[in-house]
């Protein structure tokens, strides 16, 4: 890294020393959004054996205000977490908000601007008076997409269909493979006390659940969730003073892409809607930072963002765990099971809201 004047900057190594997570539930009428933020933060601070007095940066991971009916929640956060006089930053990048918030703290620590950062976020979708889709509908291009029935489910369903078409995979095989993925993740979630969905399901039960948007069925989709999560991150120097295990972050990267479907169809090449070009490029950059040259052999476990079972084959290919078009075949072989070569989402993941 270089400063504005061209001089080489020395980066410190960021690491995670504490994590906290509330139980994920459909609704939490016993508390408000800030109660979830507080509970997750306290759990992470206790796990790290530090206090707010040690924290010099708070990063709030929070979606659009319209989803919660609360304007600028980062302002109230200051009093909720006793963070007066501390730097508070809010991050909102759509579905990548949680990861982007961690990346913000990573940057600050690596650059020497923070020694101890608290990253926290919460959702309380059970309180929404109207569907979150009413808010998300506002993002579409008004000229040629706003009038179409697009939402996160339909876009993901179109992606699944496009993936099968690109790789010559039959619909029936795809549906059975996605049912196996959903069953595996739900079984993993059943072992996670913080997960929202903790009831195992069989592939046949998945295939018998109601169709939401072909080919996605209800049990292939994540639930509406209320809950909070937090991490405490520190510099290498600060970690040396804490008697806690450290999970070092050796690689971190992000890439953005368009969400206009018209730009990802036809002659889109590698940026086809049936792929995750942005994920593959972000993974390649993070692997390079961490010295990973063969992710299929060097990665021990992965927790990718899988809100729909149909996304797993596309994600594992983008991450380099499978060759293009082989994500379904590798899942069928058990490579991504809890006891497989690369367990994927052993927590149950987003599909179980874990």
Coordinates of C-alpha atoms in Angstrom, one line a residue:
X1 CA 0.0 0.0 0.0
X2 CA 1.2 3.5 -0.7
X3 CA 0.4 6.9 0.9
X4 CA -0.7 9.9 -1.1
X5 CA 2.9 10.9 -1.4
X6 CA 4.0 7.5 -2.7
X7 CA 5.8 6.3 0.4
X8 CA 5.2 2.6 1.3
X9 CA 2.8 2.2 4.3
X10 CA 3.2 -0.6 6.8
X11 CA 0.0 -2.5 7.3
X12 CA -0.8 -4.3 10.6
X13 CA -2.6 -7.7 10.6
X14 CA -6.2 -7.5 11.7
X15 CA -7.8 -10.4 13.6
X16 CA -11.1 -11.4 15.3
X17 CA -11.0 -12.0 19.0
X18 CA -14.7 -12.0 19.9
X19 CA -18.0 -13.0 18.4
X20 CA -21.6 -12.5 19.5
X21 CA -24.9 -13.6 18.1
X22 CA -28.5 -13.5 19.4
X23 CA -30.8 -16.3 18.6
X24 CA -32.4 -15.8 15.2
X25 CA -36.2 -15.8 15.2
X26 CA -39.1 -14.8 12.9
X27 CA -40.1 -12.1 15.4
X28 CA -38.7 -10.7 18.6
X29 CA -41.5 -8.8 20.3
X30 CA -39.6 -8.7 23.5
X31 CA -37.0 -6.2 22.3
X32 CA -36.5 -3.5 19.6
X33 CA -33.8 -3.2 17.0
X34 CA -31.4 -1.5 19.4
X35 CA -31.9 -4.2 21.9
X36 CA -30.7 -6.7 19.4
X37 CA -27.7 -4.5 18.6
X38 CA -26.9 -4.2 22.3
X39 CA -27.3 -7.9 23.0
X40 CA -25.0 -9.0 20.1
X41 CA -22.4 -6.3 21.0
X42 CA -22.3 -7.3 24.7
X43 CA -21.9 -11.0 23.8
X44 CA -19.0 -10.2 21.4
X45 CA -17.3 -7.9 24.0
X46 CA -17.6 -10.6 26.7
X47 CA -16.2 -13.2 24.3
X48 CA -13.3 -11.0 23.5
X49 CA -12.7 -10.1 27.2
X50 CA -12.7 -6.3 26.4
X51 CA -15.1 -3.5 27.2
X52 CA -16.4 -0.5 25.3
X53 CA -13.6 1.5 26.9
X54 CA -11.2 -0.5 24.8
X55 CA -13.1 0.1 21.6
X56 CA -12.0 3.0 19.4
X57 CA -14.2 2.4 16.4
X58 CA -17.8 1.1 16.0
X59 CA -19.0 0.0 12.5
X60 CA -22.8 -0.4 12.2
X61 CA -23.9 -2.8 9.5
X62 CA -27.5 -1.7 8.7
X63 CA -29.8 -1.9 5.8
X64 CA -32.0 1.0 4.4
X65 CA -33.9 3.0 6.9
X66 CA -37.1 2.3 5.1
X67 CA -36.9 -1.4 6.1
X68 CA -37.1 -0.5 9.8
X69 CA -38.9 2.8 9.9
X70 CA -35.9 4.3 11.9
X71 CA -34.0 7.2 10.5
X72 CA -30.3 7.2 11.0
X73 CA -30.1 4.4 13.5
X74 CA -26.3 5.0 13.9
X75 CA -27.1 8.2 15.9
X76 CA -29.1 6.3 18.5
X77 CA -26.5 3.6 18.5
X78 CA -24.1 6.1 20.2
X79 CA -26.1 6.1 23.4
X80 CA -27.2 2.4 23.2
X81 CA -23.5 1.3 23.2
X82 CA -22.0 4.0 25.4
X83 CA -20.0 5.1 22.3
X84 CA -19.9 8.9 22.9
X85 CA -16.7 10.3 21.7
X86 CA -15.8 7.3 19.6
X87 CA -15.8 7.1 15.9
X88 CA -19.0 5.5 14.5
X89 CA -19.4 4.5 10.9
X90 CA -22.5 3.1 9.2
X91 CA -22.2 0.8 6.2
X92 CA -25.0 -0.1 3.8
X93 CA -24.2 -2.1 0.6
X94 CA -27.4 -4.1 0.1
X95 CA -27.0 -7.9 0.6
X96 CA -23.2 -7.5 1.2
X97 CA -23.7 -5.0 4.1
X98 CA -22.4 -7.4 6.8
X99 CA -19.3 -8.3 5.0
X100 CA -18.7 -4.7 3.9
X101 CA -18.9 -3.6 7.5
X102 CA -16.2 -6.1 8.5
X103 CA -14.1 -4.9 5.6
X104 CA -14.4 -1.3 6.8
X105 CA -13.0 -2.3 10.2
X106 CA -10.3 -4.4 8.5
X107 CA -9.2 -1.4 6.5
X108 CA -9.1 0.8 9.5
X109 CA -7.0 -1.6 11.6
X110 CA -4.7 -2.6 8.7
X111 CA -4.0 1.2 8.1
X112 CA -3.3 1.8 11.8
X113 CA -6.4 3.9 12.3
X114 CA -7.9 1.6 14.9
X115 CA -6.6 -0.8 17.5
X116 CA -10.0 -2.3 18.6
X117 CA -13.1 -2.2 16.5
X118 CA -16.6 -3.4 17.2
X119 CA -18.7 -4.4 14.1
X120 CA -22.4 -5.0 14.8
X121 CA -25.6 -5.3 12.8
X122 CA -29.2 -6.4 13.4
X123 CA -32.4 -7.0 11.4
X124 CA -35.9 -7.0 12.8
X125 CA -37.9 -7.8 9.7
X126 CA -40.7 -9.2 11.8
X127 CA -41.7 -5.6 12.7
X128 CA -42.1 -4.5 9.1
X129 CA -45.6 -3.2 8.4
X130 CA -45.2 -4.0 4.7
X131 CA -43.1 -6.4 2.7
X132 CA -39.4 -5.5 2.4
X133 CA -40.0 -6.0 -1.3
X134 CA -42.0 -2.8 -1.4
X135 CA -38.7 -1.0 -0.6
X136 CA -36.5 -3.1 -2.8
X137 CA -38.9 -2.5 -5.8
X138 CA -37.6 1.0 -5.9
X139 CA -34.1 -0.1 -7.2
X140 CA -35.2 -1.2 -10.6
X141 CA -34.4 0.6 -13.8
X142 CA -37.6 2.6 -14.6
X143 CA -37.3 2.2 -18.3
X144 CA -37.4 -1.5 -18.8
X145 CA -37.4 -3.4 -15.4
X146 CA -39.6 -1.5 -13.0
X147 CA -42.8 -2.9 -14.4
X148 CA -41.6 -6.5 -14.2
X149 CA -42.4 -8.8 -11.2
X150 CA -38.8 -8.9 -10.1
X151 CA -37.7 -9.6 -6.5
X152 CA -35.0 -11.5 -4.8
X153 CA -36.8 -14.8 -5.3
X154 CA -37.7 -14.3 -8.9
X155 CA -34.2 -13.0 -9.8
X156 CA -32.6 -16.0 -8.1
X157 CA -35.0 -18.4 -9.8
X158 CA -34.1 -16.9 -13.2
X159 CA -30.4 -17.3 -12.2
X160 CA -31.0 -21.0 -11.4
X161 CA -32.7 -21.6 -14.8
X162 CA -29.9 -19.8 -16.6
X163 CA -27.3 -21.9 -14.8
X164 CA -28.9 -25.1 -15.9
X165 CA -29.2 -23.9 -19.5
X166 CA -25.6 -22.8 -19.6
X167 CA -24.3 -26.1 -18.5
X168 CA -26.8 -28.4 -20.2
X169 CA -28.2 -29.8 -16.9
X170 CA -31.8 -31.1 -16.9
X171 CA -34.4 -29.4 -14.8
X172 CA -35.3 -32.6 -12.9
X173 CA -31.7 -33.2 -11.9
X174 CA -31.3 -29.6 -10.9
X175 CA -34.4 -29.7 -8.7
X176 CA -33.3 -32.9 -7.0
X177 CA -29.8 -31.5 -6.4
X178 CA -31.2 -28.3 -4.9
X179 CA -33.4 -30.3 -2.7
X180 CA -30.4 -32.3 -1.5
X181 CA -28.6 -29.0 -0.8
X182 CA -31.6 -27.6 1.1
X183 CA -31.9 -30.8 3.2
X184 CA -28.2 -30.7 4.0
X185 CA -28.2 -27.1 5.1
X186 CA -31.4 -27.6 7.2
X187 CA -29.8 -30.6 8.9
X188 CA -26.8 -28.5 9.6
X189 CA -29.0 -25.7 11.0
X190 CA -30.7 -28.2 13.3
X191 CA -27.3 -28.5 15.2
X192 CA -27.0 -24.8 15.6
X193 CA -28.7 -23.4 18.7
X194 CA -28.8 -19.9 17.3
X195 CA -30.4 -20.9 13.9
X196 CA -33.9 -19.9 13.2
X197 CA -34.9 -23.0 11.3
X198 CA -33.8 -26.0 13.3
X199 CA -36.1 -28.7 12.0
X200 CA -34.4 -31.2 9.6
X201 CA -36.1 -31.8 6.3
X202 CA -35.7 -34.5 3.7
X203 CA -35.2 -33.9 0.0
X204 CA -38.6 -35.3 -0.7
X205 CA -40.1 -32.8 1.8
X206 CA -38.3 -30.0 0.1
X207 CA -39.7 -31.0 -3.3
X208 CA -43.2 -31.2 -1.8
X209 CA -43.0 -27.7 -0.3
X210 CA -45.0 -24.9 -2.1
X211 CA -43.5 -23.5 -5.3
X212 CA -42.5 -19.8 -4.9
X213 CA -41.1 -19.1 -8.3
X214 CA -40.0 -21.9 -10.5
X215 CA -37.8 -23.7 -9.7
X216 CA -37.5 -22.3 -6.2
X217 CA -39.7 -23.9 -3.5
X218 CA -40.4 -22.7 0.0
X219 CA -37.9 -25.0 1.7
X220 CA -35.1 -23.9 -0.7
X221 CA -35.5 -20.3 0.5
X222 CA -34.3 -18.5 3.6
X223 CA -36.8 -17.2 6.1
X224 CA -37.7 -13.7 7.3
X225 CA -35.5 -13.1 10.4
X226 CA -35.0 -10.9 13.4
X227 CA -31.7 -11.1 15.2
X228 CA -28.2 -9.5 15.7
X229 CA -24.6 -10.4 15.3
X230 CA -21.3 -8.7 16.2
X231 CA -17.5 -9.2 16.1
X232 CA -14.6 -7.6 17.9
X233 CA -11.5 -7.0 15.7
X234 CA -8.1 -5.9 16.9
X235 CA -4.7 -5.2 15.6
X236 CA -1.8 -7.6 16.0
X237 CA -0.3 -5.3 18.7
X238 CA -3.6 -5.2 20.6
X239 CA -4.1 -9.0 20.2
X240 CA -0.8 -9.6 22.0
X241 CA -2.3 -8.0 25.1
X242 CA -5.5 -10.2 25.1
X243 CA -5.5 -13.8 26.4
X244 CA -7.9 -14.9 23.7
X245 CA -7.5 -17.0 20.5
X246 CA -7.3 -14.9 17.4
X247 CA -8.8 -15.6 14.0
X248 CA -6.5 -13.7 11.7
X249 CA -7.9 -12.3 8.5
X250 CA -5.2 -12.8 5.9
X251 CA -7.3 -12.0 2.8
X252 CA -10.2 -9.7 2.2
X253 CA -11.7 -8.4 -1.1
X254 CA -15.0 -7.2 -2.6
X255 CA -16.2 -6.7 -6.1
X256 CA -19.5 -5.0 -7.2
X257 CA -21.7 -5.8 -10.2
X258 CA -24.8 -4.5 -11.8
X259 CA -28.2 -5.9 -10.8
X260 CA -29.9 -4.9 -14.1
X261 CA -30.7 -8.3 -15.6
X262 CA -30.7 -6.9 -19.1
X263 CA -26.9 -6.3 -18.8
X264 CA -26.3 -9.9 -17.8
X265 CA -28.1 -11.8 -20.5
X266 CA -27.4 -12.6 -24.2
X267 CA -23.8 -11.8 -25.1
X268 CA -22.8 -11.0 -21.5
X269 CA -19.9 -13.5 -21.6
X270 CA -18.5 -14.3 -18.2
X271 CA -20.9 -11.8 -16.6
X272 CA -23.9 -14.0 -17.4
X273 CA -26.8 -14.0 -14.9
X274 CA -26.2 -17.7 -14.4
X275 CA -22.8 -17.1 -12.8
X276 CA -21.2 -15.0 -10.0
X277 CA -18.4 -13.1 -11.8
X278 CA -18.1 -10.6 -8.9
X279 CA -17.7 -13.4 -6.4
X280 CA -15.0 -15.2 -8.5
X281 CA -13.0 -12.0 -8.8
X282 CA -13.3 -11.1 -5.2
X283 CA -12.3 -14.6 -4.2
X284 CA -9.3 -14.5 -6.5
X285 CA -8.1 -11.3 -4.9
X286 CA -8.6 -12.5 -1.4
X287 CA -6.8 -15.8 -2.2
X288 CA -3.9 -13.9 -3.6
X289 CA -3.6 -11.8 -0.4
X290 CA -3.7 -15.0 1.7
X291 CA -1.3 -17.0 -0.4
X292 CA -4.0 -19.5 -1.5
X293 CA -3.2 -21.0 -4.8
X294 CA -5.5 -24.1 -4.9
X295 CA -8.7 -23.3 -2.9
X296 CA -10.2 -26.7 -3.6
X297 CA -7.4 -28.2 -1.6
X298 CA -6.4 -25.5 0.8
X299 CA -9.7 -24.3 2.1
X300 CA -11.0 -26.4 5.0
X301 CA -14.5 -24.9 5.5
X302 CA -16.6 -22.3 3.8
X303 CA -19.6 -20.2 4.8
X304 CA -20.7 -18.5 1.6
X305 CA -23.9 -16.4 1.3
X306 CA -26.5 -19.0 0.3
X307 CA -30.1 -17.6 0.8
X308 CA -31.4 -20.0 -1.8
X309 CA -30.3 -23.6 -2.2
X310 CA -30.1 -22.9 -6.0
X311 CA -27.2 -20.6 -5.4
X312 CA -24.8 -23.1 -3.9
X313 CA -23.5 -24.7 -7.1
X314 CA -22.9 -21.3 -8.6
X315 CA -21.1 -20.1 -5.5
X316 CA -18.8 -23.1 -5.0
X317 CA -17.8 -22.7 -8.7
X318 CA -17.1 -19.0 -8.3
X319 CA -15.0 -19.8 -5.1
X320 CA -12.9 -22.3 -7.0
X321 CA -14.1 -25.4 -5.1
X322 CA -15.6 -26.9 -8.3
X323 CA -15.0 -26.6 -12.0
X324 CA -17.6 -24.6 -14.1
X325 CA -20.7 -26.7 -14.3
X326 CA -19.6 -29.2 -11.8
X327 CA -21.0 -27.7 -8.6
X328 CA -24.1 -30.0 -8.7
X329 CA -22.0 -33.1 -9.4
X330 CA -19.6 -32.4 -6.6
X331 CA -22.5 -31.8 -4.1
X332 CA -24.0 -35.1 -5.2
X333 CA -20.7 -36.8 -4.3
X334 CA -20.9 -35.3 -0.8
X335 CA -17.9 -33.0 -1.2
X336 CA -19.7 -30.2 0.7
X337 CA -21.2 -32.3 3.5
X338 CA -20.1 -31.7 7.1
X339 CA -17.7 -34.6 6.8
X340 CA -16.8 -33.9 3.2
X341 CA -13.7 -32.3 1.6
X342 CA -14.9 -28.7 2.0
X343 CA -17.9 -28.4 4.4
X344 CA -20.1 -25.6 3.1
X345 CA -22.3 -23.7 5.6
X346 CA -21.9 -26.2 8.4
X347 CA -23.8 -23.7 10.6
X348 CA -26.8 -24.0 8.3
X349 CA -26.0 -20.6 6.8
X350 CA -28.4 -18.0 5.6
X351 CA -30.8 -20.6 4.4
X352 CA -31.5 -21.4 8.1
X353 CA -30.9 -17.7 9.0
X354 CA -27.9 -18.7 11.0

